[in-house]
């Protein structure tokens, strides 16, 4: 069944509280008119008795985080698997029913989509996988969750979710770390052991070991159609109300504490202050401005962004004080100090902590002593209602003073000018005295007293102390990722520049990689190579300090990944390919020593804020004297990206070109080489080239694009094929690849003859050449 078809299953019309309901299952197009983004979903429509459409909602979705294009299809394979694939063949969802005697799929009048086996047993049911909606008659099991959409128009998973646990229903922010913003019962009850909750006779009941728990039930209004967790974090129930003459859809907040709209952390957006359901920015408008002036609950942003460095005492921070303003995390277990503290202690703790953006002080009758909550994500705050007699609260919101920023700028300018003049003078003096202008002495390790055998001071990177990097990373608190040699942490230097610090697991392990990285990266500077700012060698500590690249590694952006559903478009992909080629051409052909990377793969390409790609991770790199053509060495390599000649240990830069070719095909196709074809990547390329169907490999599908873009795409695949030839002498030099990608050469004389690992037979050169000449046009 393809997305072009109407819903594949439709229940009959059900009359329910003066409206008609109909459940369906099939391809559901979001947007009005349909914008050709499809979701495979179970949904329902609500009609008035005279046939007017009132509402339409999705109750289950197979591909919530990744919309499908036209011609996506749900298939029952010959092996009995139920598979949902996008139009380009990528897998979006599947249910392995092959061993379960699958017989049929049915949508019930309850909205439950069920897969049955031949003896009538249930294999799978959609009611176990909730979206942002629960139907009043649906059993909500322990462990099941309900997750809000990003926004009313975007069905991907958003910032808030609720889950039924053994001790109650809990709602969380989806931030890192996640925080509880609502819990029922308010105090966890260890012996509750809930199994599920369900609504019967207009009461929400919770069940423990098959029995209803008497005290926990809430009355649900008659005519309730569904519960929905909104993108603002509020759980509401929706019902149809009869106004004179017509029916309308209405909602009320669910049983959240005071049912005021301000109880949700999403009520007014980040930094917004909620009062009786109205949103405003903190203070008098001097320190904060609305993020979107036309959208009152879109949140606020500081007029002067916060800057912070653990190493500096003068941060230029002060507080905007808001009395009677509270925060949603006021459960005792969320307090940042174990007991009561003074106001000043609470504020100082926040000032000392770079990640703290506000301190909330919750107090009772004693104004000067209370609980302190230090927060690093500022969701909506709420003005306390007069009837809240149990406690009071003051919010201290950290702000950056303009004058301090200005002062530090002046200081930096003065320091740079004085420093520059001094450096020029020293350089001039050294020249006169005949000293070499680059320090060449060996540095002694201050702690072990041992000589380091690497000339650590030979390149440009700075040497940092352990303490400096510990401060800069706030005690190595924010981990960006880990690799084979160590973990990488985010940090900020005293000049406010952001850094990524790679900390080796332990001295000795990865020491060669560490040295390779300092030796190679320390000497080079190129827009498409990650910049090594410095390093740390102290006792057993080994650390590398890089410029911070906020968009992380390329693998997250080219292959579908639930936590990163925003895939790169075609233009960005082709730009990334060119960036990487330029970086490699520089390494191989332009810098003083020839540098071979040896570990080119998407995980080792990092992206800056503008998605400029930079090659990173030089742990395996080898510096090769320009006269040397081959070296034999034992190295660590990543399977799948390794060139065949490396099996014989011949190492020349053509190995990088092979890996680049594999990665390039992955970037263009959006699929890992091992997933591209059951018979291997190269057989697939051959077959597609022979059939003239190379465009099938391009992600996203370019069906409606102009011919120019399609030609460009096919050209890129061919450049990739050129790089992955078995015979490494036939692979082009990286500078040629750059020229081909830039469109400066319009034909490839050296076309592939036999691709590695191929079982299909030799490649038809004449066909390939013919295609190329068509592409390149008349000469
Ligand atoms: N300069 C940086 N800026 C931002 N994030 C970075 C930076 N360097 C590394 N990272 C993040 O840290 C992760 C781990 O990096 P690392 O180089 O240690 O490992 P790797 O390349 O994935 O594995 P291996 O080193 O074993 O090949 C990366 O995937 C990336 O997400």
mmCIF file with all atom_site columns, C-alpha atoms in Angstrom, residues 160 171 181 228-236 251 253 256 259-264 267:
data_model
loop_
_atom_site.group_PDB
_atom_site.id
_atom_site.type_symbol
_atom_site.label_atom_id
_atom_site.label_alt_id
_atom_site.label_comp_id
_atom_site.label_asym_id
_atom_site.label_entity_id
_atom_site.label_seq_id
_atom_site.pdbx_PDB_ins_code
_atom_site.Cartn_x
_atom_site.Cartn_y
_atom_site.Cartn_z
_atom_site.occupancy
_atom_site.B_iso_or_equiv
_atom_site.pdbx_formal_charge
_atom_site.auth_seq_id
_atom_site.auth_comp_id
_atom_site.auth_asym_id
_atom_site.auth_atom_id
_atom_site.pdbx_PDB_model_num
ATOM 1  C CA . UNK A 1 160 ? 7.689   17.064 27.600 1.00 0.00 ? 160 UNK A CA 1
ATOM 2  C CA . UNK A 1 171 ? 5.764   14.120 33.957 1.00 0.00 ? 171 UNK A CA 1
ATOM 3  C CA . UNK A 1 181 ? 7.436   18.795 36.756 1.00 0.00 ? 181 UNK A CA 1
ATOM 4  C CA . UNK A 1 228 ? -3.619  15.222 24.842 1.00 0.00 ? 228 UNK A CA 1
ATOM 5  C CA . UNK A 1 229 ? -0.212  16.291 26.129 1.00 0.00 ? 229 UNK A CA 1
ATOM 6  C CA . UNK A 1 230 ? 0.251   19.682 24.458 1.00 0.00 ? 230 UNK A CA 1
ATOM 7  C CA . UNK A 1 231 ? 3.568   21.013 23.197 1.00 0.00 ? 231 UNK A CA 1
ATOM 8  C CA . UNK A 1 232 ? 3.425   23.470 26.139 1.00 0.00 ? 232 UNK A CA 1
ATOM 9  C CA . UNK A 1 233 ? 3.664   20.490 28.547 1.00 0.00 ? 233 UNK A CA 1
ATOM 10 C CA . UNK A 1 234 ? 0.061   20.644 29.728 1.00 0.00 ? 234 UNK A CA 1
ATOM 11 C CA . UNK A 1 235 ? -2.153  17.587 29.740 1.00 0.00 ? 235 UNK A CA 1
ATOM 12 C CA . UNK A 1 236 ? -5.674  18.503 28.715 1.00 0.00 ? 236 UNK A CA 1
ATOM 13 C CA . UNK A 1 251 ? -10.647 21.549 26.367 1.00 0.00 ? 251 UNK A CA 1
ATOM 14 C CA . UNK A 1 253 ? -6.490  21.204 31.814 1.00 0.00 ? 253 UNK A CA 1
ATOM 15 C CA . UNK A 1 256 ? -2.629  19.389 37.525 1.00 0.00 ? 256 UNK A CA 1
ATOM 16 C CA . UNK A 1 259 ? -5.357  23.669 37.123 1.00 0.00 ? 259 UNK A CA 1
ATOM 17 C CA . UNK A 1 260 ? -3.979  27.140 36.381 1.00 0.00 ? 260 UNK A CA 1
ATOM 18 C CA . UNK A 1 261 ? -2.245  27.380 33.047 1.00 0.00 ? 261 UNK A CA 1
ATOM 19 C CA . UNK A 1 262 ? 0.952   28.558 34.752 1.00 0.00 ? 262 UNK A CA 1
ATOM 20 C CA . UNK A 1 263 ? 1.797   25.186 36.322 1.00 0.00 ? 263 UNK A CA 1
ATOM 21 C CA . UNK A 1 264 ? 3.509   23.829 33.220 1.00 0.00 ? 264 UNK A CA 1
ATOM 22 C CA . UNK A 1 267 ? 3.434   27.679 29.614 1.00 0.00 ? 267 UNK A CA 1
#
